[in-house]
Structure formats: structure tokens, C-alpha cells
CSV table of C-alpha atoms in Angstrom, one decimal:
chain,number,residue,atom,x,y,z
P,1,MET,CA,0.1,0.0,-0.1
P,2,ILE,CA,2.8,2.4,0.8
P,3,GLU,CA,4.6,1.6,-2.3
P,4,THR,CA,1.4,2.1,-4.3
P,5,ILE,CA,0.9,5.8,-2.7
P,6,ARG,CA,4.5,6.6,-3.5
P,7,ASN,CA,4.3,5.6,-7.2
P,8,ALA,CA,0.9,7.6,-7.3
P,9,TRP,CA,2.6,10.6,-5.7
P,10,LYS,CA,4.9,10.7,-8.8
P,11,ILE,CA,2.1,11.4,-11.2
P,12,ALA,CA,0.8,15.1,-11.1
P,13,GLU,CA,-2.9,14.4,-11.4
P,14,LEU,CA,-3.0,11.7,-9.0
P,15,ARG,CA,-1.0,13.7,-6.4
P,16,LYS,CA,-3.8,16.4,-6.6
P,17,LYS,CA,-6.4,13.7,-6.1
P,18,ILE,CA,-4.4,12.5,-2.8
P,19,LEU,CA,-3.9,16.2,-1.7
P,20,PHE,CA,-7.8,16.9,-2.0
P,21,THR,CA,-8.7,14.0,-0.2
P,22,VAL,CA,-6.4,14.8,2.7
P,23,PHE,CA,-7.5,18.5,2.6
P,24,ALA,CA,-11.2,17.4,2.9
P,25,LEU,CA,-10.4,14.9,5.6
P,26,LEU,CA,-8.7,17.9,7.7
P,27,ILE,CA,-11.9,19.8,7.1
P,28,PHE,CA,-13.9,16.7,8.4
P,29,ARG,CA,-11.5,16.6,11.4
P,30,LEU,CA,-12.1,20.3,12.2
P,31,GLY,CA,-15.9,19.9,12.1
P,32,SER,CA,-15.4,17.1,14.4
P,33,VAL,CA,-14.2,19.2,17.4
P,34,VAL,CA,-16.3,22.4,16.7
P,35,PRO,CA,-19.0,22.3,19.5
P,36,VAL,CA,-22.7,22.8,18.8
P,37,PRO,CA,-23.9,26.0,21.1
P,38,PHE,CA,-26.0,25.4,24.3
P,39,ILE,CA,-24.5,22.1,25.2
P,40,ASP,CA,-22.1,21.0,27.9
P,41,SER,CA,-19.8,18.9,25.9
P,42,GLU,CA,-17.5,17.4,28.7
P,43,LEU,CA,-20.4,16.4,30.7
P,44,LEU,CA,-22.1,15.0,27.9
P,45,GLY,CA,-19.1,12.9,26.7
P,46,ASN,CA,-19.0,11.6,30.5
P,47,THR,CA,-22.6,10.5,30.2
P,48,LEU,CA,-22.7,8.9,27.0
P,49,ASN,CA,-19.6,6.8,28.1
P,50,SER,CA,-21.3,5.9,31.1
P,51,MET,CA,-24.4,4.6,29.3
P,52,GLY,CA,-22.1,2.6,26.8
P,53,GLY,CA,-24.0,0.1,24.5
P,54,ILE,CA,-25.2,1.8,21.3
P,55,PHE,CA,-23.8,5.2,21.9
P,56,THR,CA,-20.3,3.8,22.2
P,57,LEU,CA,-20.9,2.3,18.7
P,58,LEU,CA,-22.1,5.6,17.4
P,59,GLY,CA,-19.4,7.3,19.0
P,60,THR,CA,-16.8,4.9,17.2
P,61,MET,CA,-18.4,5.2,13.8
P,62,ASN,CA,-18.6,9.1,14.0
P,63,GLY,CA,-15.3,9.6,15.9
P,64,THR,CA,-15.0,12.0,19.0
P,65,ALA,CA,-17.6,14.3,17.3
P,66,PHE,CA,-20.6,12.6,18.8
P,67,SER,CA,-19.7,12.3,22.3
P,68,MET,CA,-18.7,16.1,22.0
P,69,ALA,CA,-21.8,17.0,20.5
P,70,ALA,CA,-20.0,18.8,17.5
P,71,VAL,CA,-21.3,20.2,14.2
P,72,PHE,CA,-20.7,16.8,12.6
P,73,ALA,CA,-21.9,14.6,15.5
P,74,LEU,CA,-24.3,12.6,13.2
P,75,GLY,CA,-21.5,12.0,10.7
P,76,VAL,CA,-22.4,9.8,7.6
P,77,GLN,CA,-25.2,7.7,9.5
P,78,PRO,CA,-28.1,9.8,8.0
P,79,TYR,CA,-26.6,9.3,4.4
P,80,ILE,CA,-26.2,5.6,5.1
P,81,ASN,CA,-29.7,5.1,6.3
P,82,SER,CA,-30.8,7.1,3.4
P,83,SER,CA,-28.9,4.9,0.9
P,84,ILE,CA,-30.3,1.9,2.5
P,85,ILE,CA,-34.1,3.2,2.1
P,86,ILE,CA,-33.5,4.2,-1.6
P,87,GLN,CA,-31.7,1.0,-2.5
P,88,LEU,CA,-34.5,-1.0,-0.9
P,89,LEU,CA,-37.4,1.1,-2.7
P,90,THR,CA,-35.4,0.7,-6.1
P,91,VAL,CA,-36.1,-3.2,-5.7
P,92,ALA,CA,-39.8,-2.5,-4.5
P,93,ILE,CA,-40.8,0.2,-6.7
P,94,PRO,CA,-41.0,-0.3,-10.4
P,95,ALA,CA,-40.5,3.2,-11.2
P,96,LEU,CA,-37.4,3.7,-9.4
P,97,GLU,CA,-36.1,0.4,-10.8
P,98,ARG,CA,-36.7,1.7,-14.4
P,99,LEU,CA,-34.9,4.8,-13.4
P,100,GLN,CA,-31.8,3.0,-12.2
P,101,ARG,CA,-31.7,0.6,-14.9
P,102,ASP,CA,-32.7,2.6,-18.0
P,103,GLY,CA,-32.3,6.1,-16.9
P,104,GLY,CA,-28.4,6.4,-17.6
P,105,GLU,CA,-26.7,9.1,-16.1
P,106,GLU,CA,-29.7,11.3,-15.7
P,107,GLY,CA,-31.3,8.6,-14.0
P,108,ARG,CA,-28.5,8.2,-11.5
P,109,LYS,CA,-28.6,12.0,-11.0
P,110,LYS,CA,-32.3,12.0,-10.3
P,111,LEU,CA,-31.5,8.9,-7.5
P,112,ALA,CA,-28.8,10.9,-6.0
P,113,ALA,CA,-30.7,13.9,-5.6
P,114,ILE,CA,-33.6,12.0,-4.1
P,115,THR,CA,-31.0,10.2,-1.6
P,116,ARG,CA,-29.7,13.8,-0.7
P,117,TYR,CA,-33.2,14.9,0.2
P,118,VAL,CA,-34.2,11.7,2.2
P,119,THR,CA,-30.6,12.3,4.1
P,120,VAL,CA,-31.6,15.7,5.1
P,121,ALA,CA,-34.9,14.5,6.4
P,122,ILE,CA,-33.3,11.8,8.4
P,123,ALA,CA,-30.7,14.1,9.8
P,124,LEU,CA,-33.7,16.3,11.1
P,125,LEU,CA,-35.2,13.3,12.7
P,126,GLN,CA,-31.9,12.0,14.2
P,127,GLY,CA,-30.9,15.7,15.2
P,128,PHE,CA,-34.3,15.8,17.0
P,129,GLY,CA,-33.8,12.5,18.7
P,130,TYR,CA,-30.3,13.5,19.9
P,131,TYR,CA,-31.3,16.8,21.2
P,132,THR,CA,-34.2,15.0,23.1
P,133,LEU,CA,-31.6,12.6,24.6
P,134,ILE,CA,-29.4,15.6,25.7
P,135,ARG,CA,-32.2,17.5,27.1
P,136,THR,CA,-33.9,14.6,29.2
P,137,GLN,CA,-30.4,13.3,30.8
P,138,ASN,CA,-29.1,14.3,34.2
P,139,ASP,CA,-32.3,16.6,34.7
P,140,GLY,CA,-31.3,19.0,31.9
P,141,ALA,CA,-27.8,19.8,33.2
P,142,LEU,CA,-26.3,19.1,29.9
P,143,LEU,CA,-28.1,22.2,28.4
P,144,ASP,CA,-27.0,25.9,29.2
P,145,THR,CA,-29.6,28.1,27.1
P,146,ALA,CA,-27.7,31.2,28.6
P,147,GLY,CA,-31.1,32.8,29.3
P,148,LEU,CA,-32.5,32.0,25.8
P,149,PRO,CA,-35.9,30.4,25.4
P,150,GLY,CA,-35.8,26.6,25.1
P,151,TRP,CA,-37.4,26.4,21.9
P,152,TRP,CA,-34.7,28.7,20.3
P,153,ALA,CA,-32.2,26.6,21.8
P,154,ALA,CA,-33.6,23.5,20.4
P,155,ILE,CA,-33.9,25.0,16.8
P,156,VAL,CA,-30.4,26.1,16.9
P,157,ILE,CA,-29.0,22.6,18.1
P,158,ILE,CA,-31.4,20.6,15.7
P,159,LEU,CA,-30.1,22.8,12.6
P,160,CYS,CA,-26.7,22.7,13.5
P,161,PHE,CA,-26.7,18.8,13.5
P,162,THR,CA,-28.6,18.7,10.3
P,163,ALA,CA,-26.4,21.2,8.5
P,164,GLY,CA,-23.3,19.2,9.6
P,165,SER,CA,-24.6,16.1,8.4
P,166,ALA,CA,-25.6,17.6,5.2
P,167,PHE,CA,-22.2,19.0,4.8
P,168,VAL,CA,-20.4,15.6,5.6
P,169,MET,CA,-22.5,14.1,2.7
P,170,TRP,CA,-21.5,16.8,0.4
P,171,LEU,CA,-17.9,16.3,1.3
P,172,GLY,CA,-18.0,12.7,0.9
P,173,GLU,CA,-19.4,13.2,-2.6
P,174,GLN,CA,-16.6,15.7,-3.5
P,175,ILE,CA,-13.9,13.2,-2.4
P,176,THR,CA,-15.6,10.4,-4.7
P,177,GLU,CA,-15.6,12.9,-7.7
P,178,PHE,CA,-12.3,14.8,-7.2
P,179,GLY,CA,-10.3,12.6,-4.6
P,180,ILE,CA,-9.4,9.0,-4.4
P,181,GLY,CA,-12.0,6.1,-3.5
P,182,ASN,CA,-15.5,6.3,-2.1
P,183,GLY,CA,-16.0,9.4,-0.2
P,184,ILE,CA,-18.3,8.2,2.3
P,185,SER,CA,-16.3,5.1,3.3
P,186,ILE,CA,-13.0,7.3,3.5
P,187,ILE,CA,-14.8,9.6,5.9
P,188,LEU,CA,-16.0,6.7,8.0
P,189,PHE,CA,-12.5,5.4,7.9
P,190,ALA,CA,-11.3,8.7,9.3
P,191,GLY,CA,-13.8,9.0,11.9
P,192,ILE,CA,-12.8,5.3,13.2
P,193,LEU,CA,-9.0,6.1,13.4
P,194,SER,CA,-9.7,9.3,15.2
P,195,ARG,CA,-10.9,7.0,18.1
P,196,VAL,CA,-7.8,5.0,18.1
P,197,PRO,CA,-5.6,6.8,20.5
P,198,SER,CA,-8.6,6.8,23.1
P,199,MET,CA,-8.6,2.9,22.7
P,200,VAL,CA,-5.0,2.6,23.1
P,201,TYR,CA,-5.2,4.8,26.1
P,202,THR,CA,-8.2,2.7,27.6
P,203,MET,CA,-6.0,-0.6,27.1
P,204,TYR,CA,-3.0,1.1,28.8
P,205,GLN,CA,-4.9,2.3,31.8
P,206,GLY,CA,-6.5,-1.2,32.0
P,207,ILE,CA,-3.1,-3.0,32.2
P,208,SER,CA,-2.0,-0.4,34.8
P,209,TYR,CA,-4.8,-0.9,37.0
P,210,ASN,CA,-4.3,-4.6,36.9
P,211,LEU,CA,-0.8,-4.3,37.8
P,212,GLN,CA,-1.3,-1.9,40.7
P,213,GLY,CA,-4.5,-4.1,41.9
P,214,ILE,CA,-6.7,-1.3,41.5
P,215,THR,CA,-10.2,-2.3,40.9
P,216,GLU,CA,-12.4,0.9,41.9
P,217,ASP,CA,-12.2,4.5,41.5
P,218,ALA,CA,-12.6,6.9,44.6
P,219,ASN,CA,-16.5,6.9,44.0
P,220,GLY,CA,-16.6,3.2,44.3
P,221,ASN,CA,-17.3,2.8,40.6
P,222,LYS,CA,-15.7,-0.4,38.8
P,223,LEU,CA,-12.8,0.3,36.9
P,224,PHE,CA,-11.7,-1.9,33.6
P,225,THR,CA,-8.8,-3.9,34.2
P,226,LEU,CA,-6.8,-6.1,31.7
P,227,PRO,CA,-3.9,-8.5,32.4
P,228,TRP,CA,-0.9,-8.0,30.1
P,229,TRP,CA,-1.2,-11.3,28.6
P,230,GLY,CA,-4.8,-10.4,27.8
P,231,ALA,CA,-3.4,-7.3,26.0
P,232,ILE,CA,-1.1,-9.5,24.0
P,233,LEU,CA,-4.0,-12.0,23.1
P,234,ILE,CA,-6.0,-9.0,21.8
P,235,ILE,CA,-3.2,-7.7,19.8
P,236,ILE,CA,-2.6,-11.2,18.3
P,237,GLY,CA,-6.2,-11.6,17.5
P,238,MET,CA,-6.5,-8.2,15.6
P,239,LEU,CA,-3.5,-8.9,13.7
P,240,ALA,CA,-4.9,-12.4,12.6
P,241,ILE,CA,-8.3,-10.8,11.9
P,242,VAL,CA,-6.4,-8.2,9.7
P,243,VAL,CA,-4.6,-11.2,7.8
P,244,LEU,CA,-7.9,-12.9,7.3
P,245,ILE,CA,-9.6,-9.8,6.1
P,246,VAL,CA,-6.8,-9.1,3.4
P,247,PHE,CA,-6.9,-12.7,2.3
P,248,ILE,CA,-10.6,-13.0,1.8
P,249,GLN,CA,-10.6,-9.5,0.1
P,250,ASN,CA,-8.2,-10.7,-2.5
P,251,SER,CA,-9.8,-14.2,-3.0
P,252,GLU,CA,-11.7,-14.9,-6.0
P,253,ARG,CA,-13.3,-18.0,-7.6
P,254,ARG,CA,-12.4,-18.1,-11.4
P,255,ILE,CA,-15.1,-19.9,-13.9
P,256,PRO,CA,-13.3,-21.0,-17.0
P,257,VAL,CA,-14.5,-19.6,-20.1
P,258,GLN,CA,-13.5,-20.5,-23.7
P,259,TYR,CA,-14.3,-18.8,-27.1
P,260,ALA,CA,-15.1,-20.6,-30.4
P,261,LYS,CA,-13.0,-20.0,-33.3
P,262,ARG,CA,-15.0,-18.0,-36.0
P,263,VAL,CA,-13.9,-16.8,-39.4
P,264,VAL,CA,-14.7,-13.1,-40.4
P,265,GLY,CA,-13.5,-12.3,-43.8
P,266,ARG,CA,-10.1,-13.8,-44.3
P,267,LYS,CA,-9.4,-13.7,-40.5
P,268,MET,CA,-9.9,-16.2,-37.8
P,269,TYR,CA,-11.2,-14.8,-34.1
P,270,GLY,CA,-11.7,-16.7,-31.0
P,271,GLY,CA,-10.2,-20.0,-29.9
P,272,GLN,CA,-8.9,-18.3,-26.7
P,273,THR,CA,-9.4,-19.3,-23.0
P,274,SER,CA,-10.3,-16.7,-20.4
P,275,HIS,CA,-12.1,-16.8,-17.1
P,276,ILE,CA,-14.9,-15.0,-15.0
P,277,PRO,CA,-13.4,-13.8,-11.8
P,278,LEU,CA,-15.8,-13.8,-8.8
P,279,LYS,CA,-14.8,-12.1,-5.6
P,280,VAL,CA,-15.3,-14.2,-2.5
P,281,ASN,CA,-16.5,-10.9,-0.7
P,282,MET,CA,-18.1,-9.2,-3.6
P,283,SER,CA,-20.0,-6.6,-1.4
P,284,GLY,CA,-17.0,-5.3,0.6
P,285,VAL,CA,-17.7,-3.7,3.9
P,286,MET,CA,-21.0,-2.3,3.0
P,287,PRO,CA,-23.2,-5.2,4.5
P,288,ILE,CA,-21.5,-4.4,8.0
P,289,ILE,CA,-21.9,-0.6,7.7
P,290,PHE,CA,-25.7,-1.2,6.6
P,291,ALA,CA,-26.4,-3.8,9.1
P,292,GLN,CA,-25.2,-1.6,12.0
P,293,ALA,CA,-27.4,1.2,10.6
P,294,ILE,CA,-30.4,-0.9,10.8
P,295,ALA,CA,-29.3,-2.6,14.3
P,296,SER,CA,-29.0,0.7,15.9
P,297,LEU,CA,-32.7,1.7,15.2
P,298,PRO,CA,-33.9,0.8,18.4
P,299,ALA,CA,-31.6,3.1,20.3
P,300,THR,CA,-32.3,5.8,17.7
P,301,ILE,CA,-35.9,5.5,18.4
P,302,GLY,CA,-35.3,5.6,22.2
P,303,MET,CA,-33.4,8.8,21.9
P,304,PHE,CA,-36.7,10.4,20.6
P,305,PHE,CA,-38.1,10.0,23.9
P,306,GLY,CA,-35.0,10.5,25.9
P,307,LYS,CA,-34.5,6.9,26.9
P,308,SER,CA,-31.4,4.7,27.5
P,309,VAL,CA,-30.6,1.2,28.6
P,310,GLU,CA,-30.1,2.7,32.1
P,311,SER,CA,-34.2,3.6,32.1
P,312,GLU,CA,-36.6,2.2,34.3
P,313,GLY,CA,-39.7,0.4,33.1
P,314,ALA,CA,-40.6,-0.9,29.6
P,315,TRP,CA,-38.5,1.3,27.5
P,316,GLY,CA,-35.4,0.4,29.5
P,317,ALA,CA,-36.0,-3.4,29.2
P,318,PHE,CA,-36.7,-2.8,25.3
P,319,LEU,CA,-33.5,-1.1,25.0
P,320,ARG,CA,-31.6,-3.6,27.0
P,321,VAL,CA,-32.7,-6.3,24.9
P,322,PHE,CA,-31.0,-4.5,21.7
P,323,ASN,CA,-28.1,-3.6,23.5
P,324,THR,CA,-24.8,-4.2,21.7
P,325,THR,CA,-23.8,-6.9,24.0
P,326,SER,CA,-27.4,-8.7,24.0
P,327,VAL,CA,-28.2,-12.0,22.5
P,328,VAL,CA,-31.0,-10.7,20.5
P,329,TYR,CA,-28.7,-7.9,19.0
P,330,ILE,CA,-25.8,-10.3,18.1
P,331,VAL,CA,-28.4,-12.7,16.2
P,332,ILE,CA,-30.2,-9.8,14.5
P,333,TYR,CA,-26.7,-8.4,13.5
P,334,PHE,CA,-25.6,-11.7,12.2
P,335,LEU,CA,-28.7,-12.1,10.0
P,336,LEU,CA,-28.6,-8.5,8.8
P,337,ILE,CA,-25.2,-9.0,7.4
P,338,VAL,CA,-25.9,-12.1,5.7
P,339,GLY,CA,-29.1,-10.6,4.2
P,340,PHE,CA,-27.3,-7.4,2.9
P,341,SER,CA,-24.5,-9.5,1.6
P,342,TYR,CA,-27.0,-11.4,-0.6
P,343,PHE,CA,-28.6,-8.1,-1.6
P,344,TYR,CA,-25.5,-6.4,-2.7
P,345,SER,CA,-24.2,-9.5,-4.7
P,346,SER,CA,-27.6,-9.6,-6.5
P,347,MET,CA,-27.4,-5.8,-7.4
P,348,GLN,CA,-23.4,-6.1,-8.5
P,349,PHE,CA,-23.7,-9.4,-10.6
P,350,ASN,CA,-26.5,-10.6,-12.9
P,351,PRO,CA,-25.8,-14.3,-14.0
P,352,VAL,CA,-28.4,-13.9,-16.6
P,353,GLU,CA,-26.8,-10.7,-18.2
P,354,VAL,CA,-23.4,-12.4,-18.2
P,355,ALA,CA,-24.7,-15.6,-19.8
P,356,ASN,CA,-26.3,-13.7,-22.7
P,357,ASN,CA,-23.0,-11.5,-23.1
P,358,LEU,CA,-21.1,-14.8,-23.4
P,359,LYS,CA,-23.3,-16.3,-25.9
P,360,LYS,CA,-23.2,-13.0,-28.2
P,361,ASN,CA,-19.3,-13.3,-28.2
P,362,GLY,CA,-19.2,-16.9,-28.8
P,363,GLY,CA,-18.0,-17.8,-25.2
P,364,PHE,CA,-19.1,-20.8,-23.3
P,365,ILE,CA,-18.2,-22.5,-20.0
P,366,PRO,CA,-16.9,-26.0,-20.6
P,367,GLY,CA,-19.5,-28.7,-19.5
P,368,PHE,CA,-22.6,-26.2,-20.1
P,369,ARG,CA,-24.6,-25.2,-23.1
P,370,PRO,CA,-24.8,-21.4,-23.7
P,371,GLY,CA,-28.0,-19.6,-22.4
P,372,LYS,CA,-30.0,-20.8,-19.6
P,373,PRO,CA,-27.7,-23.6,-18.4
P,374,THR,CA,-24.8,-21.2,-18.2
P,375,ALA,CA,-26.7,-18.6,-16.3
P,376,ASP,CA,-28.0,-21.4,-13.9
P,377,PHE,CA,-24.5,-22.6,-13.1
P,378,ILE,CA,-23.1,-19.1,-12.6
P,379,HIS,CA,-25.9,-18.4,-10.3
P,380,LYS,CA,-25.4,-21.5,-8.3
P,381,VAL,CA,-21.6,-20.6,-8.1
P,382,LEU,CA,-22.4,-17.0,-6.9
P,383,GLY,CA,-24.8,-18.3,-4.2
P,384,LYS,CA,-22.0,-20.5,-2.7
P,385,ILE,CA,-19.5,-17.9,-2.9
P,386,THR,CA,-21.9,-15.3,-1.5
P,387,MET,CA,-22.8,-17.5,1.5
P,388,PHE,CA,-19.2,-18.1,2.4
P,389,GLY,CA,-18.5,-14.3,2.0
P,390,ALA,CA,-21.4,-13.6,4.2
P,391,LEU,CA,-20.6,-15.9,7.0
P,392,TYR,CA,-17.2,-14.7,6.7
P,393,LEU,CA,-18.2,-11.1,7.5
P,394,ALA,CA,-20.8,-11.9,10.1
P,395,VAL,CA,-18.4,-14.3,12.1
P,396,ILE,CA,-15.6,-11.7,12.0
P,397,ALA,CA,-18.2,-9.2,13.2
P,398,ILE,CA,-19.6,-11.2,15.8
P,399,ALA,CA,-16.7,-12.8,17.5
P,400,PRO,CA,-15.1,-9.6,19.0
P,401,ILE,CA,-18.9,-8.8,20.3
P,402,ILE,CA,-18.9,-12.2,22.1
P,403,THR,CA,-15.4,-11.9,23.4
P,404,GLY,CA,-15.8,-8.3,24.6
P,405,ALA,CA,-19.1,-9.3,26.4
P,406,VAL,CA,-17.2,-12.3,28.1
P,407,ILE,CA,-14.5,-10.2,29.3
P,408,GLY,CA,-16.8,-7.0,30.1
P,409,GLN,CA,-15.0,-4.7,27.7
P,410,GLN,CA,-17.5,-3.1,25.0
P,411,SER,CA,-14.9,-1.2,23.5
P,412,LEU,CA,-13.3,-4.4,22.2
P,413,ALA,CA,-16.6,-5.5,20.5
P,414,ILE,CA,-16.5,-2.2,18.6
P,415,GLY,CA,-13.0,-2.4,17.9
P,416,GLY,CA,-13.6,-5.7,16.1
P,417,THR,CA,-16.2,-4.2,13.7
P,418,SER,CA,-13.8,-1.2,13.2
P,419,ILE,CA,-10.9,-3.2,11.8
P,420,ILE,CA,-13.2,-4.9,9.3
P,421,ILE,CA,-14.4,-1.4,8.1
P,422,VAL,CA,-10.7,0.2,8.3
P,423,VAL,CA,-9.1,-2.7,6.5
P,424,GLY,CA,-11.8,-3.1,3.8
P,425,VAL,CA,-11.6,0.8,3.2
P,426,ALA,CA,-8.0,0.6,2.9
P,427,LEU,CA,-7.9,-2.2,0.6
P,428,GLU,CA,-10.7,-0.6,-1.6
P,429,THR,CA,-8.9,2.7,-1.7
P,430,THR,CA,-5.6,1.3,-2.6
P,431,LYS,CA,-7.2,-0.8,-5.6
P,432,ALA,CA,-8.8,2.6,-6.6
P,433,LEU,CA,-5.5,4.1,-6.6
P,434,GLU,CA,-4.0,1.2,-8.7
P,435,ALA,CA,-6.9,1.5,-11.1
P,436,GLN,CA,-6.2,5.4,-11.8
P,437,MET,CA,-2.6,4.5,-12.2
P,438,LEU,CA,-3.2,1.6,-14.6
P,439,MET,CA,-5.4,3.9,-16.6
P,440,ARG,CA,-2.3,6.2,-17.1
P,441,HIS,CA,-0.3,3.3,-18.4
P,442,TYR,CA,1.8,3.4,-15.1
P,443,LYS,CA,3.5,-0.2,-14.9
P,444,GLY,CA,6.0,0.4,-12.0
P,445,PHE,CA,3.7,-1.0,-9.2
P,446,LEU,CA,2.8,-4.1,-11.3
P,447,GLU,CA,6.5,-5.1,-11.9
């Protein structure tokens, strides 16, 4: 990866793209530390950390902005939710399906515009929910309206969250168009990396408390302790996950294809052997990102009523059932990852279309007749590969959650999911760089 970036830096056009991406991420990080008015950021951060659960997950996905109630607190979550809704509606509504399939560039622009409008609407709802949570926690101590009416403070806070989310969406689109890789994925990547120093410090504190034999603070609250060998096992486990992710991301199933010889004029064409590459993990990290967005809906709904896992009564019981360490959450998370893996594979690869293209070009898969038998074979192979890739993603995402629940450290569970996203986005961005270099006939990184 470092060698690829070094070679890309030598090309003036790619150097501009890299610098644009870096500059955009600096703007994102700047907006992640600019606090929204009327909110006690420090007290809010301590409150959310004590709640844990889904708020730890949202904080990890959006970086430090969420716990600080910064302008970019909602991050890319509204855009991700909007993308899920529009893509599902594209399958369900014929008009949107025709717009995507037959609309061409204009159709894609219309779908993108619809996605933006839905993103703003979702950001308004989530901003209202976050404000309600802030207003109801600690008997309103998190808010300081400075003598202004409460409704005015509510409008300012909600609009700041909404505007920040819309700006992050626009920033991601600019990175996609003028930078390197998928802009939304890269912003999510940057948000996760911004939490790494605090995670490392938490692990260091846990080891220090364990060596000193300290288990409680001055107020009698239980502290996180971690034996030194536990830290070593965690690091080895994370490195093993990274190696496995890289291996699976680069794995593919190659279906052999032969082309019949044909005579056109005085020349003979065909007679060549090729293959159809099918990626084992064709959908990348998107199933995990989308599954997290759906699995966090109960906590998002709870925010509208100012409820959390610590609340009493039916609401508290409901949110505890869907807490990030509960069995119900793990099962739903697992099934959502598998479901979205199949959904994305079906959208990205059409066996019937591939079989028809092979037939038109005189190609065939040895042992299968062109047309429907070829399409059925490709569909069967694709189903097996998708199942393996879906189970791989689900197991890698669930294993750290179970481990974190066993040792009583939720940040470890979130850290496992973060590794998948970070490594996946890094690999996809590297491939995007290599594709850009290949288009410019630069062969240095291939030799």
C-alpha cells in the first residue's frame, strides 16, 4: 500500500487527488471538534461513556464528534440510512427500478438527488432525537441556554446537527468525484481512526490498574482492568483478523471460459481461453455498515423519547434487549449482515446478463450449454460464494462482540467491527489508486 501511494505521488494528477482527499479529511476533523452551542460537551461525553451500548458504537463510527456534540456529530449515518432506504425502494418500486436500470446518467443523478433529500430528512429526525436525549439526561444539566428560550436553543441545536450531516454528505461526494476512492467510506474510515488513540489509552489504563491491583475509583465505581497477557492476546487476535480480511478480500473464484473460433472475412477470431473472476467478498464492507445502521434503530427510536438502557420500565427493558452485547442484538446483527451480503451481490452481478454476453461473443463455460444452463451454473456458484463471504463477514463481526461481552469490555467489541471497516476501506482505496495508475499506463507497481 505504501509503495502504491509513493508511485501515485509521482503522477501530478493523482497527487492532486491525494492532496484533495487529505484536505477534505482535515475539514472533516475540524468540524468534528467544533461544538454545537448550548451544550456542555464534557459532561455529555462522560454521560454517554457511562451509558455505553449503542452510544459507544455511534461514537466509534462518527469519531469524537458524537460524544462532544460537535457540528458533525451525526456524521455519515443519515446518508447511510438514506442509501439503504433508496436501494430497497429501488427493488420494490418499479418506477425507481426503471430509473436506475434505463435512466442512464440522468437517472443516477435523479436517484442521487432523492437520496440527498432523504438524508436531510433523516438528519432532522436524528438531530431531534439527539437533542431530546441531551435535554432529558441528568435533569437537563447538559443544556445551558444562557437565558434564551428553550425552543430557540432546540432549533439551533437541531439545525446545526442537520447542516453538519448535509455538509459531510457533500464532502463525501466531493471526495468521490475529485479525490481517491469512495468518499463516504473514507470519511467513516477517518472517524474510526480518530478513536484509536483513546482505545489504546483505555487498554494502557486497564493494564496499569491490573498491575497495581486497583479495581475501583474513589467513588466506588468499578474500573476496567486488563492483564498484560490479555492485551497481548487482543493484539494477536486483531493482527490475525487483519491477515484474514486481506486474504479473503483478495480471494476470487475463477470460472473458466472458452471462445469458439470463427472466421470473419479472411481472419480467424476466438479460440482463446479466459475466466470470469468472482470475488469471495463481492460486497466489501457495505453489509456491515448497513447492518449496523439498521441494528441501531431501536436506540435511535429511544433517543426520541429520551430513553437509554439505564432507564426504568418498559423502555429500558426494550433497549437492553437490543443492547450491543445482548444475544438478540448479536442474532439480528448476524442475519442482517448475511441478508445485505446477498442483496449487494444480486445488485452487482447478474448471471443472466453475463450468460447472454458470453453467448453473443461466442464464449461458453466447458460442460454447460450457452444460455440458461450457463446462467443457472453461474447463479449456483455465485450463491455458494456469497454464502461463504456473508458468513465470513458475520463471524468476523460477531466474534469480537462475544469476546468483549465475556471479558466485560464493550470497546473491544466495537474495535473488532472497526478493524473490518478500516482494513476493507484501505484495501478498496488502494485498488482505486492502482486502477487510476493503470489507466495512465503506469506499470511500475505491477513489475
